[in-house]
Short mmCIF file of C-alpha atoms in Angstrom, two decimals:
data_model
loop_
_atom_site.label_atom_id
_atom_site.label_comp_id
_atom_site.label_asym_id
_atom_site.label_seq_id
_atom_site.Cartn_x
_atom_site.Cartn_y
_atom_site.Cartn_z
CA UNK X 1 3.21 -29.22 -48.28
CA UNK X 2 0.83 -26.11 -48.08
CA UNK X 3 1.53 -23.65 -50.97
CA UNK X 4 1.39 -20.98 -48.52
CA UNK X 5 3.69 -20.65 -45.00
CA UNK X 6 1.22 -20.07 -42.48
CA UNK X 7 3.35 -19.33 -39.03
CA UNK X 8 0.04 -19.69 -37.69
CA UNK X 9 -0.60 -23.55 -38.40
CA UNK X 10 3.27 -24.31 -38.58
CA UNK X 11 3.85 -22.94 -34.87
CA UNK X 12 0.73 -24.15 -33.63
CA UNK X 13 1.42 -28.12 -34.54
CA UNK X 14 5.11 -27.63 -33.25
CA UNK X 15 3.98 -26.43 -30.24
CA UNK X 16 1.35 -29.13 -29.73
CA UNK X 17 4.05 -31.79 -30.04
CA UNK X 18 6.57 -30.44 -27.80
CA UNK X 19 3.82 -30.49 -25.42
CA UNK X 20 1.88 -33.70 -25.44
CA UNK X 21 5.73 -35.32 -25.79
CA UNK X 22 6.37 -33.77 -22.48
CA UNK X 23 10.03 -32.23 -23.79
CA UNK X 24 9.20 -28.94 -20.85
CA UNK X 25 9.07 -31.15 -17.76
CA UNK X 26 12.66 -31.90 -15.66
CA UNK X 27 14.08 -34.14 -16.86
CA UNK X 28 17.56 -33.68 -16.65
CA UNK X 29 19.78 -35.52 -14.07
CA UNK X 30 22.19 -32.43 -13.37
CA UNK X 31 21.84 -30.03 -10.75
CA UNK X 32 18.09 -28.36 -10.43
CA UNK X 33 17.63 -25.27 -11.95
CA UNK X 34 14.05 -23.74 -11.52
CA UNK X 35 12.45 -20.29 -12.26
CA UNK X 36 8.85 -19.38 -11.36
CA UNK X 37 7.65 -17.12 -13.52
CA UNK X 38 5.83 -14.00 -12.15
CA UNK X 39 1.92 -15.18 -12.23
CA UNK X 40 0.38 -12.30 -14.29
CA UNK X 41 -3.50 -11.31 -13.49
CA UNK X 42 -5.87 -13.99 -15.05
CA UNK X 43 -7.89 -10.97 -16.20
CA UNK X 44 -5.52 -9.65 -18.39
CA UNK X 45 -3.53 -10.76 -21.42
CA UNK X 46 0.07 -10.45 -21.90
CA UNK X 47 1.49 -7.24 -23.34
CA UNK X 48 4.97 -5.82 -24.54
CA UNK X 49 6.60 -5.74 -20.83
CA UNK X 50 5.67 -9.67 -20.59
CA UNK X 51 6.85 -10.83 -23.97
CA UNK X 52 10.54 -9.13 -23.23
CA UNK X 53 10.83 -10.86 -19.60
CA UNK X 54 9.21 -14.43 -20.76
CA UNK X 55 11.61 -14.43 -23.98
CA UNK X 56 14.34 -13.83 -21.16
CA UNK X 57 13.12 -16.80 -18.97
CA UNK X 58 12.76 -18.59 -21.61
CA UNK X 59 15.80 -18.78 -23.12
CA UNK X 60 17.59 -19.16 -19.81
CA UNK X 61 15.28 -22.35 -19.30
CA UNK X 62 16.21 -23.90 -22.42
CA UNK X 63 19.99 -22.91 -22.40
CA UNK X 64 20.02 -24.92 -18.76
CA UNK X 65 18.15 -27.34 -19.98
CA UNK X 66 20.23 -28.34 -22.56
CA UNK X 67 22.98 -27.91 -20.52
CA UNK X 68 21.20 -31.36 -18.91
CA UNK X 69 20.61 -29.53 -15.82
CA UNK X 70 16.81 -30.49 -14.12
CA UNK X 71 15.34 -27.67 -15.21
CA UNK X 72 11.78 -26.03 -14.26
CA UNK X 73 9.61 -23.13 -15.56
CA UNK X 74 6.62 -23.02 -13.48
CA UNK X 75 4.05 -21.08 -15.11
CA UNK X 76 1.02 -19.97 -12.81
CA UNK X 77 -2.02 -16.84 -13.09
CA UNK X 78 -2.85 -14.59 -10.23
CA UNK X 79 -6.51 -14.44 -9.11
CA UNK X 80 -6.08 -10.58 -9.40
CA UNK X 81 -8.41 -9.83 -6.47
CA UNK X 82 -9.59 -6.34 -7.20
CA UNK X 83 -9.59 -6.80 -10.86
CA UNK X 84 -11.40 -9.80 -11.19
CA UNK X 85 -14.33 -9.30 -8.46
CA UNK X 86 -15.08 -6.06 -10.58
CA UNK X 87 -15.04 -7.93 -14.20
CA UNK X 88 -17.86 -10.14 -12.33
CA UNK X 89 -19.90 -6.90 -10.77
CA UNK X 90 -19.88 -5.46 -13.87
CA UNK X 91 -21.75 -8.00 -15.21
CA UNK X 92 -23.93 -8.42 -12.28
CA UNK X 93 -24.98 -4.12 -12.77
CA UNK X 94 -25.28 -4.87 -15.94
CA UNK X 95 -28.71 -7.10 -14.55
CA UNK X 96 -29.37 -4.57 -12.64
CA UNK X 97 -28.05 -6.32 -9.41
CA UNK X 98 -25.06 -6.50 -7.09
CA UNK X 99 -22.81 -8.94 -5.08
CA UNK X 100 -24.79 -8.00 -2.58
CA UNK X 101 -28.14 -9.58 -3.94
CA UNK X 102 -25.97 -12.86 -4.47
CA UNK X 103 -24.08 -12.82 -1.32
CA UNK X 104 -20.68 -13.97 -0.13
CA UNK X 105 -20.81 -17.80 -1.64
CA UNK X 106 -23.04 -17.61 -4.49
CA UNK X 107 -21.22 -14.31 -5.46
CA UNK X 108 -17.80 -16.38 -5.51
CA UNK X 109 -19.41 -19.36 -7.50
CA UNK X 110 -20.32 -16.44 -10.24
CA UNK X 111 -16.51 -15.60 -9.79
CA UNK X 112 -14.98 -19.05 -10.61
CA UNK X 113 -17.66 -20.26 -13.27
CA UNK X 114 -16.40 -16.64 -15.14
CA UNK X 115 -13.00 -17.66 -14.09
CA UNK X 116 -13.02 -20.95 -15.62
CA UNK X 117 -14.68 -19.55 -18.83
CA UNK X 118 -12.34 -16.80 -19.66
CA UNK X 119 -9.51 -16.88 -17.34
CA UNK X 120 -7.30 -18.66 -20.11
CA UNK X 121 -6.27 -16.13 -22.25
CA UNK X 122 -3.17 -15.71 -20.92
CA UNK X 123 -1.83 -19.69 -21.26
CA UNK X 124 -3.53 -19.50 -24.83
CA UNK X 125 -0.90 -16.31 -25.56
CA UNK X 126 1.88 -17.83 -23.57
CA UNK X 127 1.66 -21.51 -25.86
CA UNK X 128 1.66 -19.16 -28.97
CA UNK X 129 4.75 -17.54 -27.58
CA UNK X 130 6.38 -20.68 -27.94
CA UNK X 131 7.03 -20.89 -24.18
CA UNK X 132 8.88 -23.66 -22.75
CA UNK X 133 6.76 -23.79 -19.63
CA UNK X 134 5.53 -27.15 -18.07
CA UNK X 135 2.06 -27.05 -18.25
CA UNK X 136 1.37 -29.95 -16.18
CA UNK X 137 2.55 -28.10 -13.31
CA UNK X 138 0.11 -24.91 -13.71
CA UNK X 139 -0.92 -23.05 -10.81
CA UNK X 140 -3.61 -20.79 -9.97
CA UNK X 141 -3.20 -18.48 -7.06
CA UNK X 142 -6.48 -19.37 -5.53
CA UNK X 143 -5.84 -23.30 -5.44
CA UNK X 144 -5.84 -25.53 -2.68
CA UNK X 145 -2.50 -26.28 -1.98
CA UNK X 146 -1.19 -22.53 -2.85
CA UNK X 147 -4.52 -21.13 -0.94
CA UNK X 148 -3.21 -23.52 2.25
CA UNK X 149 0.04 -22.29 1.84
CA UNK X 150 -0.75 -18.50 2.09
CA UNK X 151 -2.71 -19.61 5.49
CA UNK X 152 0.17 -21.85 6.58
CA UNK X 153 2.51 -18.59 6.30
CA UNK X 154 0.01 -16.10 7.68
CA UNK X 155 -0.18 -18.01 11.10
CA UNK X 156 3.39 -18.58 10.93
CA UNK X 157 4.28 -14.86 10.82
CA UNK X 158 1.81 -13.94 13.39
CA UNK X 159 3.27 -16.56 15.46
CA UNK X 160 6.85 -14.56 14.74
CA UNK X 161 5.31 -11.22 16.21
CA UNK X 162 5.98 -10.44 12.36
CA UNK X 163 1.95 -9.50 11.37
CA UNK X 164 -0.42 -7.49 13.30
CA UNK X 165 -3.62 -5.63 13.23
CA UNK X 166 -3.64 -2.15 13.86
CA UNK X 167 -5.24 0.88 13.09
CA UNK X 168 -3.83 3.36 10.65
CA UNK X 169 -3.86 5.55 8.08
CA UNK X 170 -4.11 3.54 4.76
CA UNK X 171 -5.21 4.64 0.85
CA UNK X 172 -8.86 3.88 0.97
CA UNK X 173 -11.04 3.77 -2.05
CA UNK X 174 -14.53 4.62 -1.36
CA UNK X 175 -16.02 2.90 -4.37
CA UNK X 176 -14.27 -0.50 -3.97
CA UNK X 177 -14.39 -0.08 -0.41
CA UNK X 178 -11.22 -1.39 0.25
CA UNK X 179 -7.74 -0.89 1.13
CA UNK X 180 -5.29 -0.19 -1.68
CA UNK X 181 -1.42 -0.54 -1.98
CA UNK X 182 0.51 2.38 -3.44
CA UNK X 183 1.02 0.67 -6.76
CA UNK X 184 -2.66 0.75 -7.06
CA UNK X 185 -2.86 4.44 -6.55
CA UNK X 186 -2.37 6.67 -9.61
CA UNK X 187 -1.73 10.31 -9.03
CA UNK X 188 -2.25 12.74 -11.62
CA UNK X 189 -2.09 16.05 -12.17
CA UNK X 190 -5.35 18.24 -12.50
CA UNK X 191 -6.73 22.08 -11.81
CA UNK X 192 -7.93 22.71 -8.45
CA UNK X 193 -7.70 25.68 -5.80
CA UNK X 194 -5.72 26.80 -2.99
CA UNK X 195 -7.98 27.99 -0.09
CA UNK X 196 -6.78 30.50 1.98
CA UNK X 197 -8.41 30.14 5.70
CA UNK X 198 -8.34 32.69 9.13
CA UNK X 199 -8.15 30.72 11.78
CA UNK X 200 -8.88 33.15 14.79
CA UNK X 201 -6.25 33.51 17.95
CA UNK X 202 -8.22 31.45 20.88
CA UNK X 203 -7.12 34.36 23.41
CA UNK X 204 -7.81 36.92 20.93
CA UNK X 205 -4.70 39.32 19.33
CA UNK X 206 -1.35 38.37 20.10
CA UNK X 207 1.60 41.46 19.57
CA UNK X 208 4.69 39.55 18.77
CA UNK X 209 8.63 41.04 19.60
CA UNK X 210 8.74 42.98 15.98
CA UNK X 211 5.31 44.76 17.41
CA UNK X 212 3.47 43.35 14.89
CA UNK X 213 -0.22 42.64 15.89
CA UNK X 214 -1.97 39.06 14.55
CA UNK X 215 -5.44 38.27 15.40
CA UNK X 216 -5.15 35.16 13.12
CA UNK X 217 -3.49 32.45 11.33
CA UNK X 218 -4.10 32.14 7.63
CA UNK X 219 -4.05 28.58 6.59
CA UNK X 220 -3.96 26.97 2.75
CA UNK X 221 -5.24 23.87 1.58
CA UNK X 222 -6.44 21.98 -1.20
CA UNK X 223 -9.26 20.27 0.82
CA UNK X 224 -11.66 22.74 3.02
CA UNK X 225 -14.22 19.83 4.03
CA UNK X 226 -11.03 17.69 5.87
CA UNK X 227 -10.73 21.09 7.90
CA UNK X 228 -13.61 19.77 10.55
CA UNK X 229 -11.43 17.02 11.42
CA UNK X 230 -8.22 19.40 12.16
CA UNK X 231 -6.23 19.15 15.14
CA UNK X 232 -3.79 21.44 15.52
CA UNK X 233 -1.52 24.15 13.39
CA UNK X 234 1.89 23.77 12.57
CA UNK X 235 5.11 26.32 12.10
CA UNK X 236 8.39 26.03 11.35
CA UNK X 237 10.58 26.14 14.75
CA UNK X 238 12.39 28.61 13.39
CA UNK X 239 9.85 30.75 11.54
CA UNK X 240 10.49 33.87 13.74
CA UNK X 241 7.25 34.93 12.27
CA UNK X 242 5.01 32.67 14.56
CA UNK X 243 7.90 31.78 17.71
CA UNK X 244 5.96 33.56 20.26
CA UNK X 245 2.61 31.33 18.73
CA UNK X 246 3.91 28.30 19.48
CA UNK X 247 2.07 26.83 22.64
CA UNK X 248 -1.00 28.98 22.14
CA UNK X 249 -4.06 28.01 20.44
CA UNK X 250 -6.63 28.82 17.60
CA UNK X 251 -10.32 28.80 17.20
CA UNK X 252 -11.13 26.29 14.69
CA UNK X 253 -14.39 27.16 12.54
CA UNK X 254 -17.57 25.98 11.89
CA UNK X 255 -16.53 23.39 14.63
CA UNK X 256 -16.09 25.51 18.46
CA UNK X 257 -13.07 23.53 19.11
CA UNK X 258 -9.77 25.23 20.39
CA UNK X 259 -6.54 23.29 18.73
CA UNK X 260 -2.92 23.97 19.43
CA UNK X 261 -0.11 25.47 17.20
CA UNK X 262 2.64 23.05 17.42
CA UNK X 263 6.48 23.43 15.58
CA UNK X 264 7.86 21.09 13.53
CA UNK X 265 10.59 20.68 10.67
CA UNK X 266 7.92 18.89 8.07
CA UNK X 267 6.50 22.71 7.48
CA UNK X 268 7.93 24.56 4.23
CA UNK X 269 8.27 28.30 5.76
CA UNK X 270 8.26 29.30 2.12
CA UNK X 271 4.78 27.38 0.61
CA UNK X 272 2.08 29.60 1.40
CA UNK X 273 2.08 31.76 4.46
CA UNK X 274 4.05 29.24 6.76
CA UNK X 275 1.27 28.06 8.68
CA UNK X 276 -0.31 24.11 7.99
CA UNK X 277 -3.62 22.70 9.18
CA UNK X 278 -2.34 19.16 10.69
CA UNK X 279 -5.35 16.62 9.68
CA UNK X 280 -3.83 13.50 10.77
CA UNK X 281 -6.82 11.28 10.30
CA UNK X 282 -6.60 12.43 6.40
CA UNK X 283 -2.88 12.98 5.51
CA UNK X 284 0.01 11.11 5.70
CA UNK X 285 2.25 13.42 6.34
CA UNK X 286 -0.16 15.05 9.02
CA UNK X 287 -0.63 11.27 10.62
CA UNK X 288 3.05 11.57 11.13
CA UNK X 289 3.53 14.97 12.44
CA UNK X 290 0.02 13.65 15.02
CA UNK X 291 2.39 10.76 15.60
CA UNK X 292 5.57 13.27 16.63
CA UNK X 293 3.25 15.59 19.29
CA UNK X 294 0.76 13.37 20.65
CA UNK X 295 -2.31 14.62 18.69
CA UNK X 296 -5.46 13.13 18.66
CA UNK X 297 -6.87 11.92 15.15
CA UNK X 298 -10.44 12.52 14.46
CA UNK X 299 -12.06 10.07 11.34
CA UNK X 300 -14.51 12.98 9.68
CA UNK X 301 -15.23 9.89 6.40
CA UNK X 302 -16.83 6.57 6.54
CA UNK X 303 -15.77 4.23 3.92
CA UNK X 304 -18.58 5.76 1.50
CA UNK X 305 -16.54 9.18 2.21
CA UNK X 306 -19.40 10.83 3.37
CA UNK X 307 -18.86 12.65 6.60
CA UNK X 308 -19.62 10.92 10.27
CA UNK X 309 -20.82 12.06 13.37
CA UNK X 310 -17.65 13.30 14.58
CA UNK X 311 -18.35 16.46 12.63
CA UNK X 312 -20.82 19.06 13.80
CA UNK X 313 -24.52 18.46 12.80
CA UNK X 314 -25.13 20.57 9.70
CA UNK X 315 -22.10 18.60 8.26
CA UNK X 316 -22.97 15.26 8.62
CA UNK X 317 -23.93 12.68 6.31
CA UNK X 318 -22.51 14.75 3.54
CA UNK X 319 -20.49 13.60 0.15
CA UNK X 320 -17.18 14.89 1.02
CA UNK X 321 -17.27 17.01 -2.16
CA UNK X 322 -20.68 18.50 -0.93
CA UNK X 323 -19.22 19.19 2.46
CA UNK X 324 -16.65 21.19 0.77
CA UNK X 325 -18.69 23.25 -0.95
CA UNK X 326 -20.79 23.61 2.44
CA UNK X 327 -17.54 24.85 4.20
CA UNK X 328 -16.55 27.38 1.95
CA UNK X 329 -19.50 28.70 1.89
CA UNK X 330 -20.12 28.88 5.62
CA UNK X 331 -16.46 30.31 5.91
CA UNK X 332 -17.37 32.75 3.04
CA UNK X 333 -20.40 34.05 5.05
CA UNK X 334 -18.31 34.53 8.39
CA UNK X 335 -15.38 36.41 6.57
CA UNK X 336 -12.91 33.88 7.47
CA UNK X 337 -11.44 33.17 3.74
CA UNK X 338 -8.82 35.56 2.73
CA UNK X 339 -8.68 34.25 -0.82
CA UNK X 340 -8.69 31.38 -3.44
CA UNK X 341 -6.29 30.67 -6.02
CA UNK X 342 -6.19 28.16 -9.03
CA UNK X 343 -3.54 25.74 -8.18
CA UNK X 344 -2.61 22.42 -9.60
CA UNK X 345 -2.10 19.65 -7.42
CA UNK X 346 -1.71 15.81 -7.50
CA UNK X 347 -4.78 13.79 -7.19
CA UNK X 348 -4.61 9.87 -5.92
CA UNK X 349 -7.54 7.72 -8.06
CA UNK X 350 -7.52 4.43 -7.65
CA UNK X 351 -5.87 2.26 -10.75
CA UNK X 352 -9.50 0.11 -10.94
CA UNK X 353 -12.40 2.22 -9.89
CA UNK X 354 -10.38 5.63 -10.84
CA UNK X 355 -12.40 7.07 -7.48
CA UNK X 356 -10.63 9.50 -5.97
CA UNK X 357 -8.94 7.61 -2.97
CA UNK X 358 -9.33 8.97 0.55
CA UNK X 359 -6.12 8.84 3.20
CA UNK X 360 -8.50 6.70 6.04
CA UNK X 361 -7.96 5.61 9.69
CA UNK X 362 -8.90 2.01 9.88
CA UNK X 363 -7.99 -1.53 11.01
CA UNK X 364 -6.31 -3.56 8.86
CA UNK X 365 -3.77 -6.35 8.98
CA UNK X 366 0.31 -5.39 8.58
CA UNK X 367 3.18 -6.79 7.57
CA UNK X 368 6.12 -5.79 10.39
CA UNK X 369 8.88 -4.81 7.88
CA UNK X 370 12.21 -3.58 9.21
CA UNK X 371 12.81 -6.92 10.69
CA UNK X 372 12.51 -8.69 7.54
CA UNK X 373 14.21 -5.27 6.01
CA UNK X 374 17.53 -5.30 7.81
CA UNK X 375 18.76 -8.98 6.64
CA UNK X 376 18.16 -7.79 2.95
CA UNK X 377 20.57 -4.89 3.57
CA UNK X 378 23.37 -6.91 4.74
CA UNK X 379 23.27 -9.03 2.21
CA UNK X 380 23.87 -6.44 -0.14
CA UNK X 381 26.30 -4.28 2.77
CA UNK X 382 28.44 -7.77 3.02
CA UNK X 383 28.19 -7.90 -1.07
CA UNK X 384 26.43 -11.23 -1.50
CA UNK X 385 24.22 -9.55 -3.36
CA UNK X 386 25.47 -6.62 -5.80
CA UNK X 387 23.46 -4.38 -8.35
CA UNK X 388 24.56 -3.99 -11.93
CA UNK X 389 24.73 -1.02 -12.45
CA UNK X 390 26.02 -0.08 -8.80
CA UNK X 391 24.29 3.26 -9.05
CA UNK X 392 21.11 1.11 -8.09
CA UNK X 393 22.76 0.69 -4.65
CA UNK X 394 21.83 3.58 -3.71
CA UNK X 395 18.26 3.76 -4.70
CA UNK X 396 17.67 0.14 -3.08
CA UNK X 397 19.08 1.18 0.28
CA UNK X 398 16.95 4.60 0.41
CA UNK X 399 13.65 2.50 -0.13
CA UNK X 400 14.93 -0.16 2.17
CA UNK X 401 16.01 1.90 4.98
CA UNK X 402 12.82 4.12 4.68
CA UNK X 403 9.97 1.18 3.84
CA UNK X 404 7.41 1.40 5.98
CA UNK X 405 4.72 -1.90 7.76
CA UNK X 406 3.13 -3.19 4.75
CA UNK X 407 -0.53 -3.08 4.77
CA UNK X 408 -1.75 -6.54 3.43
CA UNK X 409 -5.72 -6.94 4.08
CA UNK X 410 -8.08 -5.88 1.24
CA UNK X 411 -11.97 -5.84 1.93
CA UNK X 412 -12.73 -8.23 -0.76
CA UNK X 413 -14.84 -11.33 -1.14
CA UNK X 414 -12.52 -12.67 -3.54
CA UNK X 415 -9.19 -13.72 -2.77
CA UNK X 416 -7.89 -15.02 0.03
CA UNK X 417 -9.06 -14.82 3.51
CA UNK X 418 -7.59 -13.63 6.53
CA UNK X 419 -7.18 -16.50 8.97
CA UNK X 420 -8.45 -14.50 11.86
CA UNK X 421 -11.89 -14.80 13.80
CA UNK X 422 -13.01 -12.23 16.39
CA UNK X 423 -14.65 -12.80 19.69
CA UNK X 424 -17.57 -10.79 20.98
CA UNK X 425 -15.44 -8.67 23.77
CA UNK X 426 -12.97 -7.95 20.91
CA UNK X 427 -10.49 -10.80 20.81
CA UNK X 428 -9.07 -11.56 17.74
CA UNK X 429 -7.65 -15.24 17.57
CA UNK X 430 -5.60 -16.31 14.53
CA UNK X 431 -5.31 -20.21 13.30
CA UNK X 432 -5.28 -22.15 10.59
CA UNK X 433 -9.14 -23.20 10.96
CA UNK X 434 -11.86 -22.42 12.94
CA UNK X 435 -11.40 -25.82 15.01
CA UNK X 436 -7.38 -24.89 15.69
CA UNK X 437 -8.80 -21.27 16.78
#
């Protein structure tokens, strides 16, 4: 006996024998009982939030278990797309190269050989945990049969009318250069300004019924440069302030274009001077309003968020962030900014590259949701399902109700591909291999 305890050594040779005995595979002749647990990211190691949901799991295993049911914890890694293609770029600037000087396949051979090297932290952690998981039965995201498997259900869905390509607006981060999810989006608070903007009356002044005389709208925003790609104004409907505006049109600077002033409910008549520049190739919100009145949606970024051709020539090819400066200063110089003010506002970085991410109209495959939404509901409406505490209810049927197409294509080389291929006139064919297609 060692004069010492050691948890260390004691935990590790207990471990190693309930293992190679095979005590964590079914083995019970009772009714199955099964619980997958939630793959974390194979770049990552375990932290706080993982040990209190795997102690859970775990002791639910082994209670049902002993129980004699035929019992199951599948443990399994994600291939953490984002996350892991950068842990390998890294290393490749740190040569002084890219993926690009690799490209595509020898770039993902670079990926696995780091995978395979240090992509098993997390089952090291998880054995010193004391988990009762079967190890034989480890998945990766990324192998064949699972990789089949997400193709399998890709085609199927399409088949269903239940995925499509379309383009839309989507959280684009110009770093990464590719699409991100909203969980991968991390607003934070930081100092900015507020620009005030005259945008002049097309027709020239306009005496309302009060008798007061405008000769322009004064817009605010936080972002001057996305101003070239504006399409219209918006009111409030019932801001009596701007009623006899509505229908008529500004002169939109730096640019020659005439856009329209258009009413609409989304507009605080309180925030500012009532009147919003409607960007809808650059906002959310303002792709909705676009959406509501028919209003075309002009891309002023490429996915480096520098600004295109749709922009007028002095303005193009610009970091957006130098195009702003260029537009307040050309406004500045024409007397068409009424004033700036320090403001704090809520800037979306990106959770990897922590690049400021850029609303962006582009293609990019979808997930069609409310069908797959509405059976969900009932379930909990009919109360097959229920929430403990009930208050939840609520909170699950305003996201469900409200949940919008999920955007599910990332431009990555890692991870898996999109079963698509496109023809030169534009088709797009979907199929489970090129052959099928």
């Amino acid at each position: 006996m060692d004069k010492t305890y050691s948890p260390r050594d004691l935990e590790t040779r207990l471990y190693e024998r309930w293992e190679s005995q095979g005590w964590f595979a079914p083995s019970g002749r009772g009714e199955p009982y099964c619980i997958m647990i939630p793959p974390p990211n194979v770049t990552g190691t375990l932290h706080m939030g993982h040990a209190f949901q795997d102690t859970i799991m775990d002791a639910l295993t082994r209670f049902h278990r002993m129980d004699g049911r035929n019992t199951l914890w599948q443990p399994g890694t994600d291939h953490a797309g984002i996350a892991t293609q950068m842990v390998v770029e890294r290393q490749l600037n740190a040569q002084g190269r890219t993926r690009h000087d690799l490209g595509r396949e020898k770039f993902l051979e670079r990926v696995w050989e780091w995978k395979e090297e240090s992509g098993g932290t997390i089952s090291r952690q998880l054995r010193r945990l004391g988990a009762s998981v079967d190890w034989t039965r480890e998945r990766f995201t990324m192998d064949p049969g699972l990789s089949a498997a997400v193709t399998e259900v890709f085609v199927r869905l399409h088949e269903e009318g239940l995925i499509y390509r379309g383009k839309r607006l989507v959280n684009w981060d110009p770093v990464l250069h590719t699409a991100l999810s909203d969980l991968e989006v991390l607003s934070q608070e930081e100092n900015g300004s507020l620009w005030h903007f005259r945008y002049p009356l097309a027709d020239g002044p306009v005496t309302g019924p009060d008798g007061t005389t405008l000769a322009h709208l004064v817009v605010a925003t936080t972002r001057p440069e996305t101003m070239l790609g504006d399409t219209a104004v918006a009111v409030h409907p019932e801001d009596e302030r701007y009623a006899h505006l509505v229908g008529r049109k500004v002169r939109l600077p730096l640019t020659g274009r005439e856009i329209p002033v258009v009413a609409d409910d989304y507009v605080d008549r309180e925030f500012g001077t009532g009147c919003v520049k409607i960007t809808p190739a650059h906002d959310f919100n303002d792709y909705e309003l676009g959406q509501r009145h028919g209003l075309p949606l002009i891309n002023v970024f490429d996915r480096d968020a520098k600004t295109t051709d749709d922009v007028p020539a002095p303005y193009r090819g610009l970091d957006r962030f130098e195009a702003r400066k260029r537009v307040v200063a050309d406004l500045e110089a024409q007397g068409l900014v009424e004033k700036i003010d320090p403001h704090k506002l809520m800037v979306p970085r990106g959770d990897r590259s922590n690049a400021v991410i850029e609303p962006w109209l582009t293609d990019q495959w979808y997930v069609r949701i409310e069908p797959l939404a509405k059976p969900a509901i009932e379930a909990v409406e009919t109360g097959r399902i229920r929430f403990v505490p009930e208050t939840w209810q609520r909170t699950y049927f305003d996201w469900m109700r409200n949940i919008k197409d999920w955007c599910i294509s990332r431009q990555l080389w890692w991870g898996h591909r999109i079963p698509a291929w496109y023809g030169p006139d534009g088709a797009i064919y979907v199929g489970r291999n090129e052959a099928e297609v």
